[in-house]
PDB file of C-alpha atoms in Angstrom:
ATOM      1  CA  GLN Z   1      51.656 -23.885  32.035  1.00 82.00           C
ATOM      2  CA  VAL Z   2      49.757 -22.253  29.297  1.00 85.00           C
ATOM      3  CA  GLN Z   3      46.003 -21.884  29.850  1.00 93.00           C
ATOM      4  CA  LEU Z   4      43.506 -21.524  26.982  1.00 95.00           C
ATOM      5  CA  VAL Z   5      40.086 -20.177  27.813  1.00 97.00           C
ATOM      6  CA  GLU Z   6      37.234 -20.518  25.063  1.00 98.00           C
ATOM      7  CA  SER Z   7      34.097 -18.351  25.120  1.00 98.00           C
ATOM      8  CA  GLY Z   8      31.271 -17.154  22.991  1.00 98.00           C
ATOM      9  CA  GLY Z   9      29.385 -20.400  22.477  1.00 98.00           C
ATOM     10  CA  GLY Z  10      25.666 -20.625  22.802  1.00 98.00           C
ATOM     11  CA  LEU Z  11      22.334 -21.759  21.277  1.00 98.00           C
ATOM     12  CA  VAL Z  12      21.548 -20.423  17.926  1.00 98.00           C
ATOM     13  CA  GLN Z  13      19.091 -21.187  15.168  1.00 98.00           C
ATOM     14  CA  PRO Z  14      20.162 -22.519  11.745  1.00 98.00           C
ATOM     15  CA  GLY Z  15      21.472 -19.785   9.595  1.00 98.00           C
ATOM     16  CA  GLY Z  16      22.655 -17.813  12.642  1.00 98.00           C
ATOM     17  CA  SER Z  17      26.119 -16.469  13.561  1.00 98.00           C
ATOM     18  CA  LEU Z  18      28.366 -16.776  16.608  1.00 98.00           C
ATOM     19  CA  ARG Z  19      31.815 -15.577  17.242  1.00 98.00           C
ATOM     20  CA  LEU Z  20      34.070 -17.456  19.448  1.00 98.00           C
ATOM     21  CA  SER Z  21      37.121 -16.368  21.407  1.00 98.00           C
ATOM     22  CA  CYS Z  22      40.175 -18.067  22.785  1.00 97.00           C
ATOM     23  CA  ALA Z  23      42.318 -16.138  25.352  1.00 96.00           C
ATOM     24  CA  ALA Z  24      45.849 -17.552  26.005  1.00 93.00           C
ATOM     25  CA  SER Z  25      47.754 -16.937  29.255  1.00 90.00           C
ATOM     26  CA  THR Z  26      50.997 -16.579  27.226  1.00 82.00           C
ATOM     27  CA  SER Z  27      52.345 -13.875  24.790  1.00 82.00           C
ATOM     28  CA  CYS Z  28      54.085 -16.734  22.965  1.00 84.00           C
ATOM     29  CA  LEU Z  29      50.818 -17.177  21.138  1.00 84.00           C
ATOM     30  CA  LYS Z  30      51.910 -14.846  18.463  1.00 85.00           C
ATOM     31  CA  PHE Z  31      54.660 -17.354  17.460  1.00 91.00           C
ATOM     32  CA  MET Z  32      52.325 -20.285  17.081  1.00 92.00           C
ATOM     33  CA  ALA Z  33      50.130 -21.549  14.447  1.00 96.00           C
ATOM     34  CA  MET Z  34      46.806 -21.999  16.140  1.00 96.00           C
ATOM     35  CA  GLY Z  35      43.607 -23.917  15.306  1.00 97.00           C
ATOM     36  CA  TRP Z  36      40.077 -24.308  16.326  1.00 98.00           C
ATOM     37  CA  PHE Z  37      38.936 -27.865  16.918  1.00 98.00           C
ATOM     38  CA  ARG Z  38      35.336 -29.300  17.558  1.00 98.00           C
ATOM     39  CA  GLN Z  39      34.108 -32.453  19.151  1.00 98.00           C
ATOM     40  CA  ALA Z  40      30.538 -33.628  18.713  1.00 96.00           C
ATOM     41  CA  PRO Z  41      28.971 -36.203  20.894  1.00 92.00           C
ATOM     42  CA  GLY Z  42      30.415 -39.750  20.028  1.00 94.00           C
ATOM     43  CA  MET Z  43      32.824 -38.117  17.457  1.00 95.00           C
ATOM     44  CA  GLN Z  44      36.664 -37.594  17.463  1.00 96.00           C
ATOM     45  CA  ARG Z  45      37.929 -34.079  17.939  1.00 97.00           C
ATOM     46  CA  GLU Z  46      38.516 -32.467  14.521  1.00 97.00           C
ATOM     47  CA  LEU Z  47      40.439 -29.478  13.472  1.00 98.00           C
ATOM     48  CA  VAL Z  48      38.158 -27.204  11.559  1.00 98.00           C
ATOM     49  CA  ALA Z  49      40.351 -23.935  11.157  1.00 98.00           C
ATOM     50  CA  ALA Z  50      43.926 -23.027  11.502  1.00 98.00           C
ATOM     51  CA  ILE Z  51      45.917 -19.819  11.183  1.00 98.00           C
ATOM     52  CA  THR Z  52      49.678 -19.471  10.957  1.00 96.00           C
ATOM     53  CA  SER Z  53      51.804 -16.798  12.851  1.00 94.00           C
ATOM     54  CA  GLY Z  54      51.781 -14.926   9.718  1.00 93.00           C
ATOM     55  CA  GLY Z  55      48.091 -15.113   9.199  1.00 94.00           C
ATOM     56  CA  SER Z  56      47.576 -17.479   6.492  1.00 97.00           C
ATOM     57  CA  THR Z  57      44.471 -19.659   7.023  1.00 98.00           C
ATOM     58  CA  ASN Z  58      43.101 -23.103   6.207  1.00 98.00           C
ATOM     59  CA  TYR Z  59      39.634 -24.732   6.800  1.00 98.00           C
ATOM     60  CA  VAL Z  60      38.085 -27.960   6.508  1.00 98.00           C
ATOM     61  CA  ASP Z  61      35.747 -28.465   3.527  1.00 98.00           C
ATOM     62  CA  SER Z  62      32.645 -28.480   5.610  1.00 97.00           C
ATOM     63  CA  VAL Z  63      33.168 -24.922   7.052  1.00 98.00           C
ATOM     64  CA  LYS Z  64      34.744 -23.257   4.034  1.00 98.00           C
ATOM     65  CA  GLY Z  65      32.990 -20.005   3.181  1.00 98.00           C
ATOM     66  CA  ARG Z  66      31.212 -19.974   6.429  1.00 98.00           C
ATOM     67  CA  PHE Z  67      33.834 -19.859   9.154  1.00 98.00           C
ATOM     68  CA  THR Z  68      36.720 -17.295   9.412  1.00 98.00           C
ATOM     69  CA  ILE Z  69      39.583 -17.656  11.823  1.00 98.00           C
ATOM     70  CA  SER Z  70      41.558 -14.645  12.900  1.00 97.00           C
ATOM     71  CA  ARG Z  71      43.941 -13.592  15.680  1.00 96.00           C
ATOM     72  CA  ASP Z  72      45.002 -10.468  17.583  1.00 95.00           C
ATOM     73  CA  ASN Z  73      48.413 -11.095  18.882  1.00 92.00           C
ATOM     74  CA  ALA Z  74      48.421  -7.994  21.054  1.00 92.00           C
ATOM     75  CA  LYS Z  75      45.553  -9.453  22.968  1.00 93.00           C
ATOM     76  CA  ASN Z  76      46.810 -13.183  22.870  1.00 94.00           C
ATOM     77  CA  THR Z  77      43.472 -14.071  21.425  1.00 96.00           C
ATOM     78  CA  VAL Z  78      42.142 -16.214  18.587  1.00 97.00           C
ATOM     79  CA  TYR Z  79      38.756 -15.742  17.096  1.00 98.00           C
ATOM     80  CA  LEU Z  80      36.364 -17.928  15.122  1.00 98.00           C
ATOM     81  CA  GLN Z  81      33.572 -16.089  13.246  1.00 98.00           C
ATOM     82  CA  MET Z  82      30.921 -18.645  12.282  1.00 98.00           C
ATOM     83  CA  ASN Z  83      28.216 -17.678   9.964  1.00 98.00           C
ATOM     84  CA  SER Z  84      25.301 -19.575   8.313  1.00 98.00           C
ATOM     85  CA  LEU Z  85      25.559 -22.023  11.099  1.00 98.00           C
ATOM     86  CA  LYS Z  86      24.064 -25.712  10.423  1.00 98.00           C
ATOM     87  CA  PRO Z  87      22.733 -28.197  13.021  1.00 97.00           C
ATOM     88  CA  GLU Z  88      25.850 -30.359  12.054  1.00 97.00           C
ATOM     89  CA  ASP Z  89      28.084 -27.589  13.432  1.00 98.00           C
ATOM     90  CA  THR Z  90      26.707 -28.428  17.041  1.00 98.00           C
ATOM     91  CA  ALA Z  91      29.762 -29.438  19.082  1.00 98.00           C
ATOM     92  CA  VAL Z  92      32.105 -28.438  21.835  1.00 98.00           C
ATOM     93  CA  TYR Z  93      34.686 -25.984  20.359  1.00 98.00           C
ATOM     94  CA  TYR Z  94      38.218 -25.686  21.469  1.00 98.00           C
ATOM     95  CA  CYS Z  95      41.291 -23.897  20.415  1.00 97.00           C
ATOM     96  CA  ASN Z  96      44.951 -25.099  20.654  1.00 97.00           C
ATOM     97  CA  ASN Z  97      48.041 -24.895  18.445  1.00 95.00           C
ATOM     98  CA  ASP Z  98      47.442 -26.605  15.328  1.00 91.00           C
ATOM     99  CA  ARG Z  99      49.000 -29.796  16.498  1.00 93.00           C
ATOM    100  CA  GLY Z 100      46.739 -29.907  19.673  1.00 92.00           C
ATOM    101  CA  SER Z 101      49.733 -30.223  21.846  1.00 93.00           C
ATOM    102  CA  MET Z 102      48.979 -27.695  24.468  1.00 93.00           C
ATOM    103  CA  PRO Z 103      46.816 -28.413  27.569  1.00 94.00           C
ATOM    104  CA  TRP Z 104      43.116 -28.238  26.490  1.00 96.00           C
ATOM    105  CA  GLY Z 105      40.792 -25.567  27.867  1.00 96.00           C
ATOM    106  CA  GLN Z 106      37.228 -26.371  28.888  1.00 97.00           C
ATOM    107  CA  GLY Z 107      35.868 -25.502  25.484  1.00 98.00           C
ATOM    108  CA  THR Z 108      32.714 -23.715  24.558  1.00 98.00           C
ATOM    109  CA  GLN Z 109      29.446 -25.372  23.651  1.00 98.00           C
ATOM    110  CA  VAL Z 110      27.756 -24.444  20.241  1.00 98.00           C
ATOM    111  CA  THR Z 111      24.177 -25.773  19.632  1.00 98.00           C
ATOM    112  CA  VAL Z 112      22.493 -25.065  16.362  1.00 98.00           C
ATOM    113  CA  SER Z 113      18.817 -25.833  16.545  1.00 97.00           C
ATOM    114  CA  SER Z 114      15.504 -24.451  15.896  1.00 95.00           C
TER     115      SER Z 114
END
C-alpha cells in the first residue's frame, strides 16, 4: 500500500515562508498527477495546487503567485513552496494524487499567526 508522508509545516508569521515536502513509498509517483490539499478547521479539504507527470502546474486562485508546487521524481517527492503566507492559509496540508484517491497521510500543520 502506498504511504505518503508530509513534513515541513510549522508556525510562521504573516508574510513568512515554508516549504512542505511529501515523500511517497512508491516509484510510481512519477507517473501520477499529484496535488497538495489543505483542510482548515470546520472546512472541507480543498485542492490548492496540482502538478502533472510532465510538470504542468495549476493553482487555486487564492494561492496563485504565492505557492509553487514542484516534484523530484528521482526522490519520489513532491514539494510546496509557500511564500507571503496569510492567516487564512492556516490548515493541515496533505498531498495525494490529484483525485485524492490514495490513502491519506497524517498531514502537516501550517499555522500563520503573529
